[in-house]
Coordinates of C-alpha atoms in Angstrom, one line a residue:
Chain A
M268 CA -98.7 179.6 72.1
Q269 CA -96.6 182.7 72.6
R270 CA -99.1 184.1 75.0
A271 CA -99.2 180.8 76.9
Y272 CA -95.4 180.9 77.0
A273 CA -95.2 184.5 78.2
T274 CA -97.8 183.8 80.9
A275 CA -96.0 180.7 82.1
L276 CA -92.7 182.5 82.1
Y277 CA -94.1 185.5 83.9
E278 CA -95.3 183.3 86.8
I279 CA -91.8 181.7 87.1
L280 CA -89.9 185.1 86.8
K281 CA -92.1 186.5 89.6
K282 CA -91.3 183.6 91.9
D283 CA -87.5 183.2 91.1
R284 CA -85.3 186.2 90.6
N285 CA -82.6 183.9 89.1
V286 CA -84.7 183.1 86.1
I287 CA -83.6 185.3 83.2
S288 CA -85.6 185.6 79.9
C289 CA -83.0 185.7 77.1
L290 CA -84.1 187.0 73.7
S291 CA -82.2 187.5 70.5
D292 CA -84.4 190.2 69.0
S293 CA -87.0 187.5 69.1
G294 CA -89.5 188.9 71.6
T295 CA -93.2 189.8 71.2
D296 CA -95.3 192.5 72.9
Y297 CA -95.7 190.1 75.8
D298 CA -91.9 190.2 76.4
E299 CA -92.0 194.0 76.4
L300 CA -94.6 193.9 79.1
I301 CA -92.5 191.4 81.1
A302 CA -89.4 193.6 80.6
R303 CA -91.2 196.6 82.0
E304 CA -92.1 194.7 85.2
F305 CA -88.8 192.8 85.5
P306 CA -86.1 194.8 83.8
D307 CA -83.3 192.9 85.5
Q308 CA -84.7 189.6 84.3
V309 CA -84.9 190.2 80.6
V310 CA -81.9 190.6 78.3
N311 CA -81.9 191.0 74.5
F312 CA -78.7 189.7 73.0
G313 CA -79.5 191.1 69.6
I314 CA -79.2 189.0 66.5
S315 CA -76.5 186.7 67.8
E316 CA -77.7 183.2 68.7
N317 CA -74.3 181.6 69.1
N318 CA -73.2 184.1 71.8
Q319 CA -76.6 183.9 73.3
L320 CA -76.1 180.2 74.0
S321 CA -72.5 180.5 75.2
A322 CA -73.6 183.4 77.5
A323 CA -76.6 181.5 78.7
A324 CA -74.3 178.6 79.7
G325 CA -72.0 181.1 81.5
M326 CA -75.0 182.6 83.3
A327 CA -76.2 179.2 84.3
A328 CA -72.7 178.4 85.6
A329 CA -73.0 181.5 87.8
G330 CA -76.3 180.4 89.2
K331 CA -78.9 181.8 86.8
I332 CA -81.6 179.9 85.0
P333 CA -81.8 181.3 81.5
F334 CA -84.9 180.8 79.3
V335 CA -83.6 181.3 75.8
Y336 CA -86.5 182.1 73.4
T337 CA -85.6 182.1 69.7
T338 CA -86.8 180.8 66.4
G339 CA -86.1 177.0 66.6
A340 CA -84.2 176.9 63.4
F341 CA -81.6 179.4 64.7
I342 CA -81.1 177.6 68.0
V343 CA -80.8 174.2 66.5
Y344 CA -79.1 174.6 63.2
R345 CA -77.1 177.8 63.5
S346 CA -76.0 177.2 67.1
Y347 CA -75.9 173.4 67.3
E348 CA -72.3 173.3 68.3
F349 CA -72.8 175.9 71.0
L350 CA -75.8 174.0 72.2
R351 CA -73.7 170.8 72.2
D352 CA -70.4 172.1 73.7
D353 CA -71.5 174.8 76.1
V354 CA -74.9 173.6 77.2
C355 CA -75.3 169.8 76.9
L356 CA -71.7 168.6 77.3
Q357 CA -71.4 170.6 80.5
N358 CA -75.0 169.9 81.6
R359 CA -75.8 173.5 82.2
N360 CA -79.2 174.5 83.5
V361 CA -80.3 176.3 80.4
K362 CA -83.9 176.2 79.0
L363 CA -84.3 176.6 75.2
I364 CA -87.6 177.5 73.7
G365 CA -87.6 176.9 70.0
M366 CA -90.3 179.3 68.8
G367 CA -92.1 178.8 65.5
T368 CA -90.9 175.2 65.1
G369 CA -92.0 172.7 62.5
L370 CA -93.7 174.5 59.6
A371 CA -95.0 177.4 61.7
W372 CA -93.1 180.1 59.7
S373 CA -95.2 179.0 56.8
T374 CA -95.0 182.2 54.9
L375 CA -91.3 182.4 55.0
G376 CA -90.1 179.1 53.7
A377 CA -87.6 176.4 54.5
T378 CA -84.9 178.6 55.9
H379 CA -87.2 179.2 58.8
H380 CA -88.7 175.7 59.1
T381 CA -87.5 173.3 61.8
T382 CA -88.1 169.9 60.3
E383 CA -84.9 168.0 61.3
D384 CA -84.5 169.4 64.8
L385 CA -85.7 166.2 66.6
A386 CA -83.2 164.1 64.7
L387 CA -80.4 166.4 65.8
L388 CA -81.6 166.9 69.4
R389 CA -82.4 163.3 70.2
A390 CA -78.7 162.6 69.7
L391 CA -77.6 165.1 72.3
P392 CA -76.8 163.6 75.7
N393 CA -78.2 165.3 78.9
L394 CA -80.9 167.1 76.9
T395 CA -84.6 166.8 77.6
V396 CA -86.9 167.5 74.7
F397 CA -90.6 168.5 75.0
T398 CA -93.0 168.9 72.1
P399 CA -96.2 170.4 73.5
A400 CA -99.2 170.4 71.2
T401 CA -101.5 173.0 72.8
P402 CA -101.2 176.1 74.9
R403 CA -102.2 174.2 78.1
E404 CA -99.6 171.5 77.3
L405 CA -97.0 174.2 76.7
T406 CA -97.7 175.8 80.1
G407 CA -97.1 172.4 81.7
A408 CA -93.9 171.9 79.7
V409 CA -92.5 175.3 80.7
Q410 CA -93.1 174.6 84.4
A411 CA -91.6 171.1 84.0
A412 CA -88.6 172.6 82.2
Y413 CA -88.1 175.0 85.2
E414 CA -88.3 172.0 87.6
T415 CA -85.9 169.9 85.5
R416 CA -82.2 170.3 86.5
G417 CA -80.2 170.5 83.3
P418 CA -80.8 171.5 79.7
V419 CA -84.3 171.4 78.2
Y420 CA -85.6 172.2 74.7
I421 CA -89.2 173.0 74.1
R422 CA -90.4 172.6 70.5
M423 CA -93.1 175.2 70.3
G424 CA -95.5 176.0 67.6
M425 CA -97.0 179.5 67.0
S426 CA -99.9 179.0 64.6
G427 CA -102.8 179.8 66.9
E428 CA -102.9 176.2 68.1
E429 CA -106.4 175.3 69.4
E430 CA -106.8 174.0 72.9
L431 CA -107.5 170.3 72.9
F432 CA -107.3 169.7 76.6
D433 CA -109.6 170.7 79.4
E434 CA -108.5 172.4 82.7
T435 CA -107.9 169.0 84.4
Y436 CA -104.9 168.4 82.1
T437 CA -101.6 167.6 83.8
F438 CA -98.3 167.5 82.0
T439 CA -96.3 164.5 83.1
P440 CA -92.8 164.7 81.7
G441 CA -91.4 161.5 80.2
K442 CA -94.8 159.8 79.8
I443 CA -96.8 159.3 76.6
L444 CA -100.4 160.4 76.7
P445 CA -103.2 158.6 75.0
V446 CA -105.6 161.3 73.8
R447 CA -108.1 159.2 71.8
E448 CA -109.4 155.7 72.3
G449 CA -109.5 153.4 69.2
K450 CA -109.3 149.7 68.4
D451 CA -108.3 149.4 64.8
L452 CA -105.0 151.2 64.7
T453 CA -102.7 153.5 66.7
V454 CA -101.3 156.8 65.7
F455 CA -98.3 158.3 67.5
T456 CA -97.8 162.0 67.1
A457 CA -96.2 165.0 68.8
G458 CA -96.6 168.8 68.8
S459 CA -98.9 171.1 67.0
I460 CA -99.8 168.6 64.3
L461 CA -101.9 166.7 67.0
S462 CA -104.9 168.8 65.9
E463 CA -104.6 167.6 62.3
V464 CA -104.3 164.0 63.6
M465 CA -107.4 164.4 65.7
K466 CA -109.3 165.6 62.7
A467 CA -108.0 162.7 60.6
A468 CA -109.1 160.3 63.3
R469 CA -112.6 161.7 63.1
L470 CA -112.6 161.3 59.2
L471 CA -111.4 157.7 59.7
E472 CA -114.3 157.2 62.2
L473 CA -116.8 158.2 59.4
E474 CA -115.2 155.3 57.3
G475 CA -115.7 152.9 60.2
I476 CA -112.0 152.9 61.2
S477 CA -111.4 153.5 64.9
A478 CA -108.0 155.2 65.5
R479 CA -106.2 155.4 68.8
V480 CA -104.1 158.6 69.1
V481 CA -101.1 158.8 71.4
N482 CA -99.4 162.1 72.2
V483 CA -95.6 161.8 72.6
H484 CA -95.0 165.1 74.2
T485 CA -91.7 164.1 75.6
V486 CA -89.4 163.0 72.8
K487 CA -86.4 162.6 75.1
P488 CA -86.2 160.8 77.4
L489 CA -88.7 158.7 75.5
D490 CA -91.2 156.6 77.4
S491 CA -90.0 153.3 76.1
E492 CA -92.2 151.3 78.5
G493 CA -95.3 153.2 77.4
I494 CA -94.5 152.8 73.7
L495 CA -93.9 149.0 74.1
R496 CA -97.2 148.7 75.9
E497 CA -98.9 150.5 73.1
C498 CA -97.2 148.4 70.4
K499 CA -97.9 145.0 71.9
G500 CA -100.1 142.7 69.8
P501 CA -101.0 142.8 66.1
G502 CA -102.2 145.9 64.5
L503 CA -101.3 148.8 62.4
F504 CA -99.2 151.6 63.7
F505 CA -98.5 155.1 62.4
S506 CA -96.4 158.1 63.3
V507 CA -97.3 161.6 62.2
E508 CA -94.9 164.4 62.6
E509 CA -94.1 167.9 61.3
H510 CA -90.6 166.7 60.7
N511 CA -88.5 164.6 58.3
V512 CA -89.5 160.9 58.7
L513 CA -85.8 160.3 59.2
G514 CA -84.8 160.7 62.8
G515 CA -88.0 161.9 64.3
I516 CA -90.6 160.2 66.6
G517 CA -91.3 157.5 64.1
T518 CA -87.7 156.5 64.0
A519 CA -87.5 156.7 67.8
I520 CA -90.5 154.4 68.2
A521 CA -89.2 151.9 65.6
D522 CA -85.9 151.9 67.5
V523 CA -87.6 151.2 70.8
C524 CA -89.6 148.3 69.4
G525 CA -86.7 146.9 67.3
S526 CA -84.4 146.9 70.3
A527 CA -87.1 145.0 72.3
G528 CA -87.5 142.5 69.5
L529 CA -91.1 143.6 68.8
P530 CA -92.1 143.3 65.2
L531 CA -93.9 146.5 64.2
R532 CA -95.9 147.5 61.2
L533 CA -95.2 151.2 61.4
T534 CA -96.0 153.8 58.6
K535 CA -94.1 157.0 59.1
I536 CA -96.0 160.1 57.9
G537 CA -94.0 163.2 57.7
L538 CA -91.7 165.0 55.2
R539 CA -90.2 162.2 53.1
D540 CA -86.6 163.1 53.3
S541 CA -87.3 166.5 51.8
F542 CA -87.6 170.1 52.7
A543 CA -91.1 171.4 52.9
E544 CA -92.4 173.2 49.8
G545 CA -94.6 176.1 49.3
F546 CA -95.8 179.2 51.2
G547 CA -99.0 180.5 52.6
T548 CA -100.9 179.8 55.8
K549 CA -99.7 176.9 58.0
K550 CA -102.7 175.0 56.7
D551 CA -101.6 175.7 53.1
V552 CA -98.1 174.4 53.7
L553 CA -99.3 171.3 55.6
R554 CA -101.6 170.6 52.6
Q555 CA -98.9 171.1 50.0
N556 CA -96.7 168.7 51.9
C557 CA -99.4 166.1 52.5
L558 CA -99.5 166.7 56.2
D559 CA -103.0 168.2 56.7
A560 CA -105.9 166.2 58.2
E561 CA -107.2 165.1 54.8
H562 CA -103.9 163.8 53.6
I563 CA -103.2 162.0 56.8
F564 CA -106.6 160.4 56.6
L565 CA -106.1 159.4 53.0
R566 CA -102.7 157.9 53.7
I567 CA -103.9 155.9 56.7
S568 CA -107.0 154.7 54.9
E569 CA -104.8 153.5 52.0
V570 CA -102.5 151.5 54.3
V571 CA -105.6 150.1 56.1
K572 CA -107.1 149.0 52.8
N573 CA -104.0 148.0 50.8
G574 CA -101.5 147.0 53.4
L575 CA -98.2 148.5 54.0
S576 CA -96.6 150.5 51.2
V577 CA -92.8 150.3 50.9
Q578 CA -92.0 153.9 51.2
I579 CA -90.0 156.0 53.6
Chain B
M193 CA -37.2 187.5 92.0
D194 CA -35.6 185.7 89.1
Y195 CA -38.6 185.4 86.8
D196 CA -36.5 183.9 84.0
C197 CA -35.5 181.0 86.2
I198 CA -39.2 180.4 87.2
T199 CA -40.6 180.6 83.7
K200 CA -37.8 178.3 82.4
E201 CA -38.9 175.8 85.1
I202 CA -42.5 176.1 84.1
R203 CA -41.7 175.6 80.4
K204 CA -39.6 172.6 81.4
D205 CA -42.5 171.0 83.3
I206 CA -44.9 171.7 80.4
F207 CA -42.5 170.1 78.1
L208 CA -42.1 167.0 80.3
A209 CA -45.8 166.6 80.5
A210 CA -46.2 166.9 76.8
Y211 CA -43.2 164.6 76.1
S212 CA -44.7 162.0 78.5
A213 CA -47.9 162.1 76.5
S214 CA -46.1 162.3 73.1
N215 CA -48.6 165.0 72.1
A216 CA -49.5 168.6 72.9
H217 CA -49.9 172.1 71.4
L218 CA -46.6 173.0 73.0
A219 CA -45.9 176.3 71.2
S220 CA -49.4 177.6 72.1
A221 CA -48.8 176.9 75.8
F222 CA -45.3 178.5 75.8
S223 CA -46.6 181.8 74.5
I224 CA -48.8 182.3 77.5
V225 CA -46.5 181.1 80.3
E226 CA -45.8 184.6 81.7
T227 CA -49.5 185.6 81.5
M228 CA -50.6 182.5 83.4
Y229 CA -47.9 183.0 86.0
A230 CA -48.9 186.6 86.5
L231 CA -52.6 185.6 86.8
Y232 CA -52.1 182.7 89.2
E233 CA -48.9 183.6 91.1
Q234 CA -48.7 187.3 91.2
G235 CA -52.0 188.0 93.0
V236 CA -54.1 189.0 90.0
L237 CA -56.6 186.1 90.1
H238 CA -58.1 185.3 93.5
V239 CA -58.7 181.6 93.6
N240 CA -58.9 179.0 96.3
P241 CA -57.2 175.6 95.6
Q242 CA -58.7 174.1 98.8
N243 CA -62.2 174.9 97.5
P244 CA -62.1 175.4 93.8
Q245 CA -65.8 176.3 93.7
D246 CA -65.4 179.0 96.4
P247 CA -68.2 181.5 95.5
T248 CA -65.9 184.5 96.1
R249 CA -63.3 183.3 93.5
D250 CA -62.4 185.1 90.3
W251 CA -63.0 183.1 87.2
F252 CA -60.5 182.3 84.5
I253 CA -61.6 180.7 81.2
L254 CA -59.0 179.5 78.7
S255 CA -60.9 179.9 75.5
K256 CA -57.9 178.8 73.4
G257 CA -58.1 175.5 75.2
H258 CA -55.2 174.0 73.2
G259 CA -52.9 176.0 75.4
S260 CA -54.1 173.8 78.3
L261 CA -50.7 172.7 79.6
A262 CA -49.9 176.3 80.6
L263 CA -53.1 176.4 82.6
Y264 CA -52.6 172.9 84.1
C265 CA -49.1 173.8 85.1
E266 CA -50.3 176.8 87.1
L267 CA -53.2 174.8 88.7
Y268 CA -50.6 172.2 89.7
R269 CA -48.2 174.9 91.0
R270 CA -51.0 176.5 93.0
G271 CA -52.0 173.1 94.5
F272 CA -55.3 172.4 92.7
F273 CA -53.8 168.9 92.0
D274 CA -50.5 167.2 92.5
R275 CA -47.5 166.7 90.2
D276 CA -48.5 163.1 89.3
T277 CA -51.8 164.3 88.1
F278 CA -50.1 167.0 86.1
L279 CA -47.8 164.5 84.5
S280 CA -50.8 162.2 83.7
F281 CA -51.6 164.7 80.9
S282 CA -53.5 163.2 78.0
K283 CA -53.0 159.6 79.0
P284 CA -55.8 157.1 79.2
S285 CA -57.0 157.5 82.8
S286 CA -56.2 161.2 83.2
S287 CA -58.7 163.9 83.7
L288 CA -56.3 166.4 82.0
G289 CA -57.1 166.3 78.3
G290 CA -55.5 168.2 75.4
E291 CA -58.4 170.6 75.9
P292 CA -59.7 171.5 79.4
C293 CA -62.8 169.7 80.6
F294 CA -65.5 170.8 83.1
P295 CA -66.2 169.5 85.7
A296 CA -63.4 166.9 85.7
V297 CA -60.5 169.3 86.4
P298 CA -60.5 171.3 89.6
G299 CA -60.0 175.0 88.8
V300 CA -61.4 174.7 85.3
E301 CA -64.7 176.6 84.9
C302 CA -65.7 175.6 81.5
S303 CA -64.9 173.0 78.8
T304 CA -63.2 174.7 76.0
G305 CA -61.3 173.8 72.9
S306 CA -63.7 174.6 70.1
L307 CA -62.6 178.2 69.4
G308 CA -64.9 181.1 69.8
H309 CA -66.9 179.7 72.8
G310 CA -65.0 180.9 75.9
L311 CA -65.6 184.6 75.6
G312 CA -69.4 184.3 75.3
F313 CA -69.4 182.0 78.3
A314 CA -67.2 184.4 80.3
A315 CA -69.5 187.3 79.3
G316 CA -72.5 185.4 80.5
A317 CA -70.9 184.7 83.8
A318 CA -69.7 188.3 84.2
F319 CA -73.3 189.5 83.3
A320 CA -74.7 187.2 86.0
K321 CA -72.2 188.5 88.6
K322 CA -73.1 192.1 87.8
L323 CA -76.8 191.4 88.1
D324 CA -76.1 189.9 91.6
G325 CA -73.9 192.9 92.6
R326 CA -70.9 190.6 93.1
S327 CA -67.3 191.9 93.0
E328 CA -65.5 188.8 91.5
K329 CA -63.8 189.3 88.2
V330 CA -63.9 187.2 85.1
Y331 CA -60.9 186.7 82.8
C332 CA -60.9 185.0 79.5
L333 CA -57.8 184.3 77.4
V334 CA -58.4 184.0 73.6
G335 CA -55.9 183.5 70.8
D336 CA -55.3 186.1 68.0
G337 CA -56.1 183.4 65.4
E338 CA -59.2 182.5 67.4
C339 CA -60.5 186.1 66.8
Q340 CA -61.4 185.0 63.3
E341 CA -64.4 183.2 64.9
G342 CA -67.4 185.5 64.6
S343 CA -68.9 184.5 67.9
T344 CA -65.9 186.4 69.6
W345 CA -67.3 189.6 68.3
E346 CA -70.9 188.7 69.1
A347 CA -69.7 188.2 72.7
L348 CA -67.8 191.6 72.7
M349 CA -70.9 193.5 71.4
F350 CA -72.9 192.0 74.3
A351 CA -70.2 192.6 76.9
S352 CA -69.9 196.3 75.8
R353 CA -73.6 196.9 75.6
Q354 CA -74.0 195.5 79.2
G355 CA -71.0 197.5 80.5
L356 CA -69.2 194.4 81.8
D357 CA -66.2 196.1 83.3
N358 CA -65.8 193.0 85.5
L359 CA -64.7 191.1 82.4
T360 CA -61.1 191.1 81.0
V361 CA -60.3 189.7 77.6
L362 CA -56.7 188.6 77.3
V363 CA -55.6 188.2 73.7
D364 CA -52.5 186.1 73.1
C365 CA -51.1 188.0 70.0
N366 CA -48.4 185.5 69.1
G367 CA -49.1 186.3 65.4
L368 CA -49.3 182.7 64.3
Q369 CA -51.9 180.1 63.6
K370 CA -51.7 176.6 62.4
M371 CA -50.8 177.2 58.8
D372 CA -49.2 180.6 58.6
R373 CA -49.0 184.1 60.2
V374 CA -52.3 185.5 61.3
E375 CA -51.7 188.6 59.2
A376 CA -50.9 186.6 56.1
I377 CA -54.2 184.6 56.4
M378 CA -56.6 187.3 57.5
G379 CA -54.8 190.5 56.6
I380 CA -55.2 192.2 60.0
P381 CA -51.9 193.6 61.3
S382 CA -53.2 194.6 64.7
L383 CA -56.4 193.6 66.6
A384 CA -56.3 196.7 68.9
P385 CA -58.5 198.9 66.7
H386 CA -61.1 196.1 66.4
F387 CA -61.3 195.7 70.2
Q388 CA -61.6 199.5 70.6
V389 CA -64.4 199.8 68.0
F390 CA -66.3 196.9 69.7
G391 CA -66.3 199.1 72.9
C392 CA -63.4 197.7 75.0
E393 CA -61.0 199.6 77.1
T394 CA -57.9 198.4 75.3
A395 CA -54.3 198.1 76.4
E396 CA -51.3 196.5 74.8
V397 CA -48.4 194.9 76.8
D398 CA -45.4 192.8 76.3
G399 CA -46.8 189.3 77.0
H400 CA -43.5 188.0 78.3
D401 CA -42.9 190.9 80.8
I402 CA -44.4 189.7 84.1
H403 CA -44.1 193.1 85.7
A404 CA -46.0 194.8 82.8
I405 CA -48.7 192.2 82.8
R406 CA -49.2 192.4 86.5
A407 CA -49.3 196.1 86.5
C408 CA -51.8 196.2 83.7
L409 CA -54.1 193.6 85.2
S410 CA -53.9 194.9 88.7
A411 CA -55.1 198.3 87.7
E412 CA -58.8 198.8 88.6
N413 CA -61.1 199.0 85.5
R414 CA -63.6 201.7 86.2
S415 CA -64.3 202.5 82.6
G416 CA -67.7 200.9 82.5
K417 CA -66.5 198.9 79.6
P418 CA -65.0 195.4 79.3
R419 CA -61.2 195.5 79.2
A420 CA -59.1 194.0 76.4
V421 CA -55.4 193.4 77.0
L422 CA -53.5 192.5 73.9
L423 CA -50.4 190.5 74.9
R424 CA -47.6 190.7 72.4
T425 CA -46.1 187.3 72.6
V426 CA -43.8 184.8 70.7
K427 CA -45.4 181.5 69.8
G428 CA -43.0 178.8 71.1
K429 CA -41.2 181.3 73.4
G430 CA -38.3 179.7 75.3
V431 CA -36.9 177.3 72.7
S432 CA -35.0 178.9 69.9
I433 CA -35.9 176.4 67.1
M434 CA -39.7 176.6 68.0
E435 CA -40.1 180.3 68.3
N436 CA -42.1 182.1 65.6
D437 CA -42.4 179.0 63.4
P438 CA -46.0 177.9 62.6
G439 CA -44.7 174.4 61.8
W440 CA -44.5 173.8 65.6
H441 CA -48.3 174.3 66.2
W442 CA -48.9 170.6 66.8
R443 CA -45.8 168.6 67.1
L444 CA -43.0 167.5 69.5
P445 CA -39.2 167.5 68.8
K446 CA -37.6 164.7 66.8
K447 CA -34.5 163.1 68.2
K448 CA -32.0 165.8 67.1
E449 CA -34.3 168.6 68.0
L450 CA -34.8 167.1 71.5
K451 CA -31.2 167.9 72.4
V452 CA -32.0 171.6 71.8
F453 CA -35.1 171.5 74.0
M454 CA -33.2 169.7 76.8
Q455 CA -30.3 172.2 76.6
E456 CA -32.4 175.3 76.5
L457 CA -34.9 174.2 79.1
G458 CA -32.3 172.6 81.4
I459 CA -33.7 169.1 81.2
S460 CA -31.4 166.2 82.3
E461 CA -31.3 162.7 80.6
E462 CA -32.9 161.2 83.7
E463 CA -35.8 163.7 83.6
A464 CA -36.4 163.0 79.9
E465 CA -36.2 159.2 80.5
Y466 CA -38.7 159.4 83.4
A467 CA -41.2 161.4 81.3
K468 CA -40.8 158.8 78.5
S469 CA -41.4 155.9 80.9
L470 CA -44.7 157.5 81.9
R471 CA -45.7 157.3 78.3
N472 CA -44.8 153.7 78.1
G473 CA -46.5 152.9 81.4
T474 CA -43.3 151.4 82.9
V475 CA -43.5 153.4 86.2

């Protein structure tokens, strides 16, 4: 994903001198290459995310388009008030790339996880939130962020996400994207965990259960019409997210349907109001927290066979 | 020019606006009256009231946003808005809140109020201007209590590293914060060494001496470093019972105290009554 980001950013930097890549000691080899070619368009703020956000807002006020690239947990948790007051309240044209979001920093533990960010960011007025699942989708999200006037947050993974889309893929901001057809149930998901959901869908298929998968790559503004269209009629619905089940996409979908008076049998799969446990590879941490393909498959099968369980 | 007469008039207007709203951080506004006058009326800050967004303007950011009335009074005096707007301060339909809001108030570059935000914003703007080779200056006024916010020092490290000599940090060293003296709370007698260590060209001036402030701010900064100007001020300056008393951080005079304010600021019964009527909505 980092490579896809750097490549997408490179193309934008080349075209628009007002675009500035803002790092807080958070860059990769790709950023060093970019800085060599565009020394005036890359600035390292050092380890100071709060100032980075205030300064990005000031730069935007003076006509620049800062792309702030930092570990998601530090942007959202440490600097939430700076994001709120300096960027969103004043509707500044700042782009935020939350790197290593969800459980991507699997070896480091919960201080580096970003598993409540959607709950916090959905509540910020003026902010657009993209959750790309693959490198190709990230490329589209970066371009869309550049074209959007106002603040945008991109929730980016960094665990060697496999490409699930072909070259015809087009990122359409603000629209849900069905990625798998199915007739027995519908699974909404967002971000890197899409690959686990696709694997779970294949396991369900072996059991004779046909799952439709819908990719909610834009969490805000949410495609309410699209979601209501998906949720019409009887059926079982699931949300799967690398996030607390409180306040994430499951909550957002339930909110849309509740407000429209649509009764919905929705099972929210995610962290159950807890911080993630364990260390290891991303796959290890997903497994330990019941969020890998096998656990998703088991949970969905259980609901299909036994009906809804009363559980958050 | 009789500066005492002018600054007394400004403090009177600030008081009337506060009194009409029955709330304000009056003492915090009074400590920066001379600084704001020097900036806006002594040729330091190049601004354009007819076109507040004039791209050639200098930028001023009041990071200690609670001193807003001192800023609003200068914006009103320079013609960014009229007296009625100024006197609408902090009332239901006003654009002038207790803390300045962007983009609602002409001449205000940035919403401030939460301490420790303004300097980073100012540094970002100064950085962008440098990149573009522009000559406009950026000024940011912070409080001495506000300097307890760590983000202030993050911003200074950045400004020094980037050589932002187009940025001036004005520090209102009134020595008080809400509950006590700054030194009693944080044990730092002077901030000057801190600003020096963080790479600023640092000067100290009497923050109630308009000549001294103007002379200091008019001098060209060619040091290649951001400039910090520490203004020695008196919180509540201009009304004897309010000066140097932290108890006045967030309150207005009671009935008996009001007489002292009226006497020392030259406010007539009619002027006080008019301000009060604005509060009651009888005008």
